[in-house]
């Protein structure tokens, strides 16, 4: 029995969609394949190819204090401190926006939304001048403050939307028992919006981890540079590019972000589970 024109059109559309999805997947898979294969290839180049023998020499070459360990530690300090400051500040800022109604809420949220669209390069010149004046240039704490400030607008926006999903009746019951607003935020709201906090944490950390421009502008001492800046040294500043070592460093550089996502993956997929929280 021959298929109808409608069935043939459906199959054609499905085939076109599958081809499009496979093409998009290949654009992501090919660079990842190059990184993995080149890290193990003693004669790696710009092409994606099977390694000419498996070796760990590229990892041995980059696993030194100067190339990897010190920059990675600097990155963890900068991004970890900036993420912690961002999440705490976003929770404290989002709580009154979510729980208290005011005529200023909407203008404030629109201002936050506008701040998320500002390119970081547009404000770096005045920020650099300000940091020089207040003696925060070339300091880890100054860079952490700016990291947190740059991610805070979008973090507040996300945190407020997640916080809106927590029933206010749960807090009112806690207030009846004598809890303060801060206690209800800490003991009721934040535990119930765990997936939201996880999203803000991962998003903030990833955005800071891959940021090259901010630490490049605000940090001057080589021993304070994070891995996002030190990776630039592989691109010709020390002679010809050694692609195998560059790929090995890239794998090591990606590890903390992957581990963070794995650690919070259950919270991201767990949902809020508040369906019966206010029933009964």
CSV table of C-alpha atoms in Angstrom, one decimal:
chain,number,residue,atom,x,y,z
A,1,UNK,CA,0.0,0.0,0.0
A,2,UNK,CA,1.5,3.3,-1.1
A,3,UNK,CA,1.9,6.1,1.4
A,4,UNK,CA,-0.2,9.2,1.1
A,5,UNK,CA,1.2,12.6,0.1
A,6,UNK,CA,0.6,13.8,3.6
A,7,UNK,CA,2.7,10.9,5.1
A,8,UNK,CA,5.5,11.6,2.6
A,9,UNK,CA,5.6,15.2,3.5
A,10,UNK,CA,5.7,14.3,7.2
A,11,UNK,CA,8.6,12.0,6.6
A,12,UNK,CA,10.4,14.6,4.6
A,13,UNK,CA,10.1,17.2,7.3
A,14,UNK,CA,11.2,14.7,9.9
A,15,UNK,CA,14.2,13.8,7.8
A,16,UNK,CA,15.1,17.5,7.3
A,17,UNK,CA,14.8,18.2,11.0
A,18,UNK,CA,17.0,15.2,11.8
A,19,UNK,CA,19.6,16.3,9.4
A,20,UNK,CA,19.5,19.9,10.8
A,21,UNK,CA,19.9,18.5,14.4
A,22,UNK,CA,22.8,16.3,13.4
A,23,UNK,CA,24.5,19.2,11.7
A,24,UNK,CA,24.2,21.3,14.8
A,25,UNK,CA,25.4,18.5,16.9
A,26,UNK,CA,28.4,18.0,14.7
A,27,UNK,CA,29.4,21.7,15.0
A,28,UNK,CA,29.7,21.1,18.8
A,29,UNK,CA,31.1,17.6,18.6
A,30,UNK,CA,34.0,18.3,16.2
A,31,UNK,CA,35.8,20.9,18.4
A,32,UNK,CA,35.4,18.6,21.4
A,33,UNK,CA,36.8,15.7,19.5
A,34,UNK,CA,39.8,17.8,18.4
A,35,UNK,CA,40.5,18.7,22.1
A,36,UNK,CA,40.3,15.1,23.3
A,37,UNK,CA,42.3,13.6,20.4
A,38,UNK,CA,44.9,16.3,20.3
A,39,UNK,CA,45.6,16.1,24.0
A,40,UNK,CA,46.6,12.5,23.5
A,41,UNK,CA,48.5,13.0,20.2
A,42,UNK,CA,52.2,13.6,20.2
A,43,UNK,CA,52.0,15.2,16.8
A,44,UNK,CA,48.8,17.2,17.1
A,45,UNK,CA,47.9,19.9,14.6
A,46,UNK,CA,44.8,21.9,13.7
A,47,UNK,CA,43.1,19.0,12.0
A,48,UNK,CA,40.9,16.4,13.6
A,49,UNK,CA,42.6,13.0,13.2
A,50,UNK,CA,43.3,9.8,14.9
A,51,UNK,CA,46.4,10.2,17.2
A,52,UNK,CA,49.7,8.9,15.9
A,53,UNK,CA,50.0,6.8,19.1
A,54,UNK,CA,48.6,7.6,22.6
A,55,UNK,CA,50.7,9.7,24.9
A,56,UNK,CA,50.4,11.6,28.1
A,57,UNK,CA,53.4,13.8,27.5
A,58,UNK,CA,51.2,16.8,26.7
A,59,UNK,CA,49.7,16.6,30.2
A,60,UNK,CA,53.1,16.1,31.8
A,61,UNK,CA,54.3,19.3,30.0
A,62,UNK,CA,51.5,21.5,31.3
A,63,UNK,CA,51.0,20.2,34.8
A,64,UNK,CA,53.4,22.7,36.4
A,65,UNK,CA,52.9,25.4,38.9
A,66,UNK,CA,53.6,28.2,36.4
A,67,UNK,CA,51.4,26.9,33.6
A,68,UNK,CA,48.5,25.2,35.4
A,69,UNK,CA,48.4,24.9,39.1
A,70,UNK,CA,48.8,28.6,40.1
A,71,UNK,CA,46.4,29.9,37.4
A,72,UNK,CA,43.8,27.3,38.2
A,73,UNK,CA,44.0,28.2,41.9
A,74,UNK,CA,43.7,31.9,41.1
A,75,UNK,CA,40.6,31.0,38.9
A,76,UNK,CA,39.0,29.0,41.7
A,77,UNK,CA,39.6,31.9,44.2
A,78,UNK,CA,38.2,34.5,41.9
A,79,UNK,CA,35.3,32.6,40.5
A,80,UNK,CA,34.4,30.9,43.8
A,81,UNK,CA,34.5,34.1,45.7
A,82,UNK,CA,32.6,36.0,43.1
A,83,UNK,CA,29.9,33.3,42.8
A,84,UNK,CA,29.4,33.1,46.6
A,85,UNK,CA,29.1,36.9,46.8
A,86,UNK,CA,26.7,37.0,43.8
A,87,UNK,CA,24.4,34.3,45.1
A,88,UNK,CA,24.2,35.7,48.6
A,89,UNK,CA,23.6,39.3,47.3
A,90,UNK,CA,21.1,38.1,44.7
A,91,UNK,CA,19.1,36.2,47.3
A,92,UNK,CA,19.0,39.2,49.7
A,93,UNK,CA,18.0,41.5,46.8
A,94,UNK,CA,15.4,39.2,45.3
A,95,UNK,CA,13.5,38.5,48.5
A,96,UNK,CA,11.9,42.0,49.0
A,97,UNK,CA,11.2,42.2,45.2
A,98,UNK,CA,9.4,38.9,45.4
A,99,UNK,CA,7.6,39.2,48.7
A,100,UNK,CA,6.7,43.0,49.0
A,101,UNK,CA,4.7,44.9,46.4
A,102,UNK,CA,5.8,48.4,45.6
A,103,UNK,CA,5.4,50.9,42.7
A,104,UNK,CA,9.2,50.8,42.4
A,105,UNK,CA,9.4,47.1,41.8
A,106,UNK,CA,8.7,47.2,38.1
A,107,UNK,CA,11.1,50.1,37.3
A,108,UNK,CA,13.8,48.5,39.4
A,109,UNK,CA,13.4,45.1,37.5
A,110,UNK,CA,13.4,46.9,34.2
A,111,UNK,CA,16.6,48.7,35.3
A,112,UNK,CA,18.1,45.3,36.2
A,113,UNK,CA,17.1,43.9,32.8
A,114,UNK,CA,18.7,46.9,31.1
A,115,UNK,CA,21.9,46.4,33.1
A,116,UNK,CA,22.2,42.8,31.8
A,117,UNK,CA,22.4,44.1,28.2
A,118,UNK,CA,25.3,46.4,28.8
A,119,UNK,CA,28.5,45.1,27.1
A,120,UNK,CA,31.3,44.7,29.6
A,121,UNK,CA,33.8,46.5,27.3
A,122,UNK,CA,31.6,49.7,27.5
A,123,UNK,CA,32.2,50.1,31.3
A,124,UNK,CA,35.7,48.8,31.7
A,125,UNK,CA,37.4,52.2,31.1
A,126,UNK,CA,35.6,54.0,33.9
A,127,UNK,CA,35.9,50.9,36.1
A,128,UNK,CA,39.6,50.8,35.6
A,129,UNK,CA,40.0,54.5,36.4
A,130,UNK,CA,37.8,53.9,39.6
A,131,UNK,CA,39.9,50.9,40.7
A,132,UNK,CA,43.1,52.9,40.3
A,133,UNK,CA,41.7,55.7,42.4
A,134,UNK,CA,40.6,53.4,45.2
A,135,UNK,CA,43.6,51.2,45.1
A,136,UNK,CA,41.8,48.1,44.0
A,137,UNK,CA,43.7,47.6,40.8
A,138,UNK,CA,45.8,44.4,40.7
A,139,UNK,CA,44.0,42.9,43.7
A,140,UNK,CA,42.1,39.7,43.9
A,141,UNK,CA,39.4,41.2,46.1
A,142,UNK,CA,38.8,44.0,43.7
A,143,UNK,CA,38.4,41.6,40.8
A,144,UNK,CA,36.0,39.4,42.9
A,145,UNK,CA,33.9,42.5,43.6
A,146,UNK,CA,33.7,43.4,40.0
A,147,UNK,CA,32.9,39.8,38.9
A,148,UNK,CA,30.0,39.8,41.4
A,149,UNK,CA,28.8,43.2,40.3
A,150,UNK,CA,28.8,42.2,36.6
A,151,UNK,CA,26.8,39.0,37.2
A,152,UNK,CA,24.4,40.4,39.9
A,153,UNK,CA,21.7,42.0,37.6
A,154,UNK,CA,20.9,38.7,35.8
A,155,UNK,CA,21.4,36.7,39.0
A,156,UNK,CA,18.7,38.9,40.8
A,157,UNK,CA,16.4,38.5,37.8
A,158,UNK,CA,16.7,34.7,37.9
A,159,UNK,CA,16.5,34.5,41.7
A,160,UNK,CA,13.4,36.6,41.9
A,161,UNK,CA,11.6,34.5,39.3
A,162,UNK,CA,12.5,31.3,41.2
A,163,UNK,CA,11.5,32.8,44.5
A,164,UNK,CA,8.1,33.7,43.1
A,165,UNK,CA,7.4,30.0,42.9
A,166,UNK,CA,7.7,29.4,46.6
A,167,UNK,CA,4.2,29.8,48.3
A,168,UNK,CA,4.1,32.7,50.6
A,169,UNK,CA,1.8,30.8,52.9
A,170,UNK,CA,4.7,28.8,54.2
A,171,UNK,CA,6.5,31.9,55.3
A,172,UNK,CA,3.3,33.3,56.9
A,173,UNK,CA,3.1,30.1,59.0
A,174,UNK,CA,6.7,30.6,60.1
A,175,UNK,CA,6.0,34.3,61.0
A,176,UNK,CA,3.1,33.1,63.1
A,177,UNK,CA,5.6,31.0,65.1
A,178,UNK,CA,7.8,34.0,65.6
A,179,UNK,CA,10.3,33.6,62.8
A,180,UNK,CA,11.8,36.8,61.3
A,181,UNK,CA,11.8,37.5,57.5
A,182,UNK,CA,15.5,36.7,57.4
A,183,UNK,CA,14.9,33.4,59.2
A,184,UNK,CA,12.1,32.4,56.9
A,185,UNK,CA,14.3,33.3,53.9
A,186,UNK,CA,17.2,31.2,55.2
A,187,UNK,CA,15.2,28.2,56.5
A,188,UNK,CA,12.2,28.0,54.3
A,189,UNK,CA,12.5,29.9,51.0
A,190,UNK,CA,16.1,29.0,50.0
A,191,UNK,CA,15.9,25.3,50.8
A,192,UNK,CA,12.6,25.0,48.8
A,193,UNK,CA,14.1,26.8,45.8
A,194,UNK,CA,17.3,24.7,45.7
A,195,UNK,CA,17.1,24.1,41.9
A,196,UNK,CA,16.9,27.9,41.4
A,197,UNK,CA,19.9,28.5,43.6
A,198,UNK,CA,21.8,25.8,41.7
A,199,UNK,CA,20.9,27.5,38.4
A,200,UNK,CA,22.2,30.9,39.6
A,201,UNK,CA,25.3,29.3,41.1
A,202,UNK,CA,26.2,27.4,37.9
A,203,UNK,CA,25.4,30.3,35.6
A,204,UNK,CA,27.4,32.8,37.6
A,205,UNK,CA,30.4,30.4,38.0
A,206,UNK,CA,30.5,29.5,34.3
A,207,UNK,CA,30.3,33.1,33.2
A,208,UNK,CA,33.1,34.1,35.5
A,209,UNK,CA,35.2,31.1,34.7
A,210,UNK,CA,35.3,31.8,31.0
A,211,UNK,CA,35.8,35.6,31.4
A,212,UNK,CA,39.1,36.7,29.9
A,213,UNK,CA,38.7,40.5,29.6
A,214,UNK,CA,37.9,41.4,33.2
A,215,UNK,CA,41.0,39.8,34.9
A,216,UNK,CA,43.2,40.8,31.9
A,217,UNK,CA,42.3,44.5,32.6
A,218,UNK,CA,42.2,44.5,36.4
A,219,UNK,CA,45.1,42.2,37.3
A,220,UNK,CA,48.6,43.1,36.4
A,221,UNK,CA,50.8,40.7,38.3
A,222,UNK,CA,51.5,37.4,36.4
A,223,UNK,CA,51.3,35.4,39.6
A,224,UNK,CA,47.6,36.5,40.0
A,225,UNK,CA,46.4,35.7,36.5
A,226,UNK,CA,43.6,33.1,36.3
A,227,UNK,CA,43.6,30.2,33.8
A,228,UNK,CA,41.3,32.2,31.5
A,229,UNK,CA,44.1,34.6,30.9
A,230,UNK,CA,47.1,32.3,31.1
A,231,UNK,CA,45.7,30.1,28.3
A,232,UNK,CA,46.4,33.1,26.0
A,233,UNK,CA,50.2,32.3,26.5
A,234,UNK,CA,49.8,29.2,24.2
A,235,UNK,CA,48.9,31.4,21.2
A,236,UNK,CA,52.3,32.4,20.0
A,237,UNK,CA,53.6,34.5,22.9
A,238,UNK,CA,56.1,31.7,23.7
A,239,UNK,CA,56.9,30.8,20.2
A,240,UNK,CA,55.1,28.3,17.9
A,241,UNK,CA,51.8,26.9,19.2
A,242,UNK,CA,52.1,23.4,20.6
A,243,UNK,CA,48.6,22.2,19.9
A,244,UNK,CA,48.8,19.1,22.0
A,245,UNK,CA,49.7,21.0,25.1
A,246,UNK,CA,47.0,23.6,24.3
A,247,UNK,CA,44.4,20.8,24.1
A,248,UNK,CA,45.7,19.2,27.3
A,249,UNK,CA,45.4,22.5,29.2
A,250,UNK,CA,41.9,23.0,27.8
A,251,UNK,CA,40.7,19.7,29.1
A,252,UNK,CA,42.2,20.5,32.6
A,253,UNK,CA,40.7,24.0,32.4
A,254,UNK,CA,37.2,22.6,31.7
A,255,UNK,CA,37.3,20.1,34.6
A,256,UNK,CA,36.0,22.4,37.4
A,257,UNK,CA,33.0,23.5,35.4
A,258,UNK,CA,32.1,19.9,34.5
A,259,UNK,CA,32.5,18.8,38.2
A,260,UNK,CA,30.3,21.7,39.4
A,261,UNK,CA,27.5,20.8,37.0
A,262,UNK,CA,27.7,17.1,38.0
A,263,UNK,CA,27.4,18.0,41.6
A,264,UNK,CA,24.3,20.1,41.1
A,265,UNK,CA,22.7,18.1,38.3
A,266,UNK,CA,20.3,16.3,40.7
A,267,UNK,CA,19.1,19.7,42.1
A,268,UNK,CA,18.7,21.0,38.6
A,269,UNK,CA,16.4,18.1,37.6
A,270,UNK,CA,14.7,17.6,40.9
A,271,UNK,CA,12.0,20.3,40.6
A,272,UNK,CA,10.5,22.3,43.5
A,273,UNK,CA,8.2,19.5,44.7
A,274,UNK,CA,5.8,22.1,46.3
A,275,UNK,CA,2.6,20.7,45.0
A,276,UNK,CA,1.2,19.6,48.3
A,277,UNK,CA,3.2,21.9,50.5
A,278,UNK,CA,0.2,24.2,51.3
A,279,UNK,CA,-2.6,21.6,51.2
A,280,UNK,CA,-4.3,19.9,54.1
